[in-house]
Amino acid sequence: GEDVEQSLFLSVREGDSSVINCTYTDSSSTYLYWYKQEPGAGLQLLTYIFSNMDMKQDQRLTVLLNKKDKHLSLRIADTQTGDSAIYFCAESRTGGFKTIFGAGTRLFVKA
Amino acid sequence: DTAVSQTPKYLVTQMGNDKSIKCEQNLGHDTMYWYKQDSKKFLKIMFSYNNKELIINETVPNRFSPKSPDKAHLNLHINSLELGDSAVYFCASSRGGGLQNTEAFFGQGTRLTVV
C-alpha cells in the first residue's frame, strides 16, 4: 500500500467511536472504499464513497472525504467487540481496473 | 452459492515445485484479479483481467502465469516456487472499469506455504 496510507493500529473501548484515517494520492480516483478483513477470511466491502461526495452515512458507519487533502476517514459509532478486524482503505484507479489498498488498520475493541 | 471461490484453501509445497490455484466467480463480472497478501497483511495487486484480457501486470515475476479460459475463471500457475512466494493469495472480481462502482468481491484466500 505504498500510495494509500493508514495508521496500523487503533484500540478503543466497547461503546466508544472509532475513527480510522487514510490518505491517498491519486486525485483522479472515482471511488474510494473501506473493506473489512476478519481473521482467516477474505476482504468484504463495508462501504464506499463516490469522489463527488463529502460524506456518506450507513447505519453505524460514517465516511468523510476531503478531496483537497486527499483524506478519507471511517467512523464506527458504538464500536462492538465484533468490529475487531483489519480495515483497509482502497482507491480505484486505472479506469477502474486497479484497486490500490492501504496497509490496513488493526482495530482492537476492549470490552 | 459462493460468489468467488478459490481452491485450494491451503497449499503446502516444497521449493522448486509448480502449483496452480483456481478461481471461479458466479457474479457475471467482467473483471477478475489476483492479489497477494504477505505476512504483514499488505495487499498488493498482481494481475487484473477484463473479459479474459490482461489489463494489469504489476511487475510480477514471470514464474507467475495467470490464465483466464473464460470470464468466470482466472487461474494462477506458479513455476519453481520460492520461499518468498509464501503468502495468502486472493482472487477477486468486479464489474468492468470506467465510471461505475468497481467494488471487488473477494474469495476466501489460498494460504500458500513453501518449505
Coordinates of C-alpha atoms in Angstrom, one line a residue, chain B residues 26-69:
Chain B
N26 CA -20.6 -16.7 -10.5
L27 CA -21.4 -13.0 -10.3
G28 CA -21.3 -12.3 -14.0
H29 CA -18.4 -9.8 -13.6
D30 CA -16.1 -8.9 -16.4
T31 CA -13.0 -8.2 -14.4
M32 CA -11.0 -10.6 -12.2
Y33 CA -7.9 -10.1 -10.1
W34 CA -5.2 -11.8 -8.2
Y35 CA -3.8 -10.2 -5.0
K36 CA -1.0 -11.3 -2.8
Q37 CA -1.2 -10.6 1.0
D38 CA 2.0 -11.0 2.9
S39 CA 2.6 -11.9 6.5
K40 CA 2.2 -8.2 7.5
K41 CA -1.2 -8.2 5.7
F42 CA -0.1 -5.8 3.0
L43 CA -2.3 -6.5 0.0
K44 CA -0.8 -5.9 -3.5
I45 CA -2.4 -6.4 -6.8
M46 CA -0.7 -8.9 -9.1
F47 CA -2.9 -9.1 -12.1
S48 CA -6.1 -7.7 -13.5
Y49 CA -8.1 -9.3 -16.3
N50 CA -11.1 -7.8 -18.2
N51 CA -13.1 -10.1 -20.5
K52 CA -10.2 -12.6 -20.5
E53 CA -7.7 -10.0 -21.5
L54 CA -4.7 -9.0 -19.3
I55 CA -5.1 -5.4 -18.2
I56 CA -2.7 -5.0 -15.3
N57 CA 0.5 -6.9 -14.6
E58 CA 2.2 -5.4 -11.6
T59 CA 5.9 -6.4 -12.3
V60 CA 5.2 -9.9 -11.0
P61 CA 8.0 -12.4 -11.8
N62 CA 7.2 -14.4 -14.9
R63 CA 7.2 -17.6 -12.8
F64 CA 3.6 -16.5 -12.1
S65 CA 1.3 -17.0 -15.1
P66 CA -2.4 -16.3 -14.9
K67 CA -4.8 -17.9 -17.3
S68 CA -8.4 -16.9 -18.0
P69 CA -10.2 -19.6 -20.0

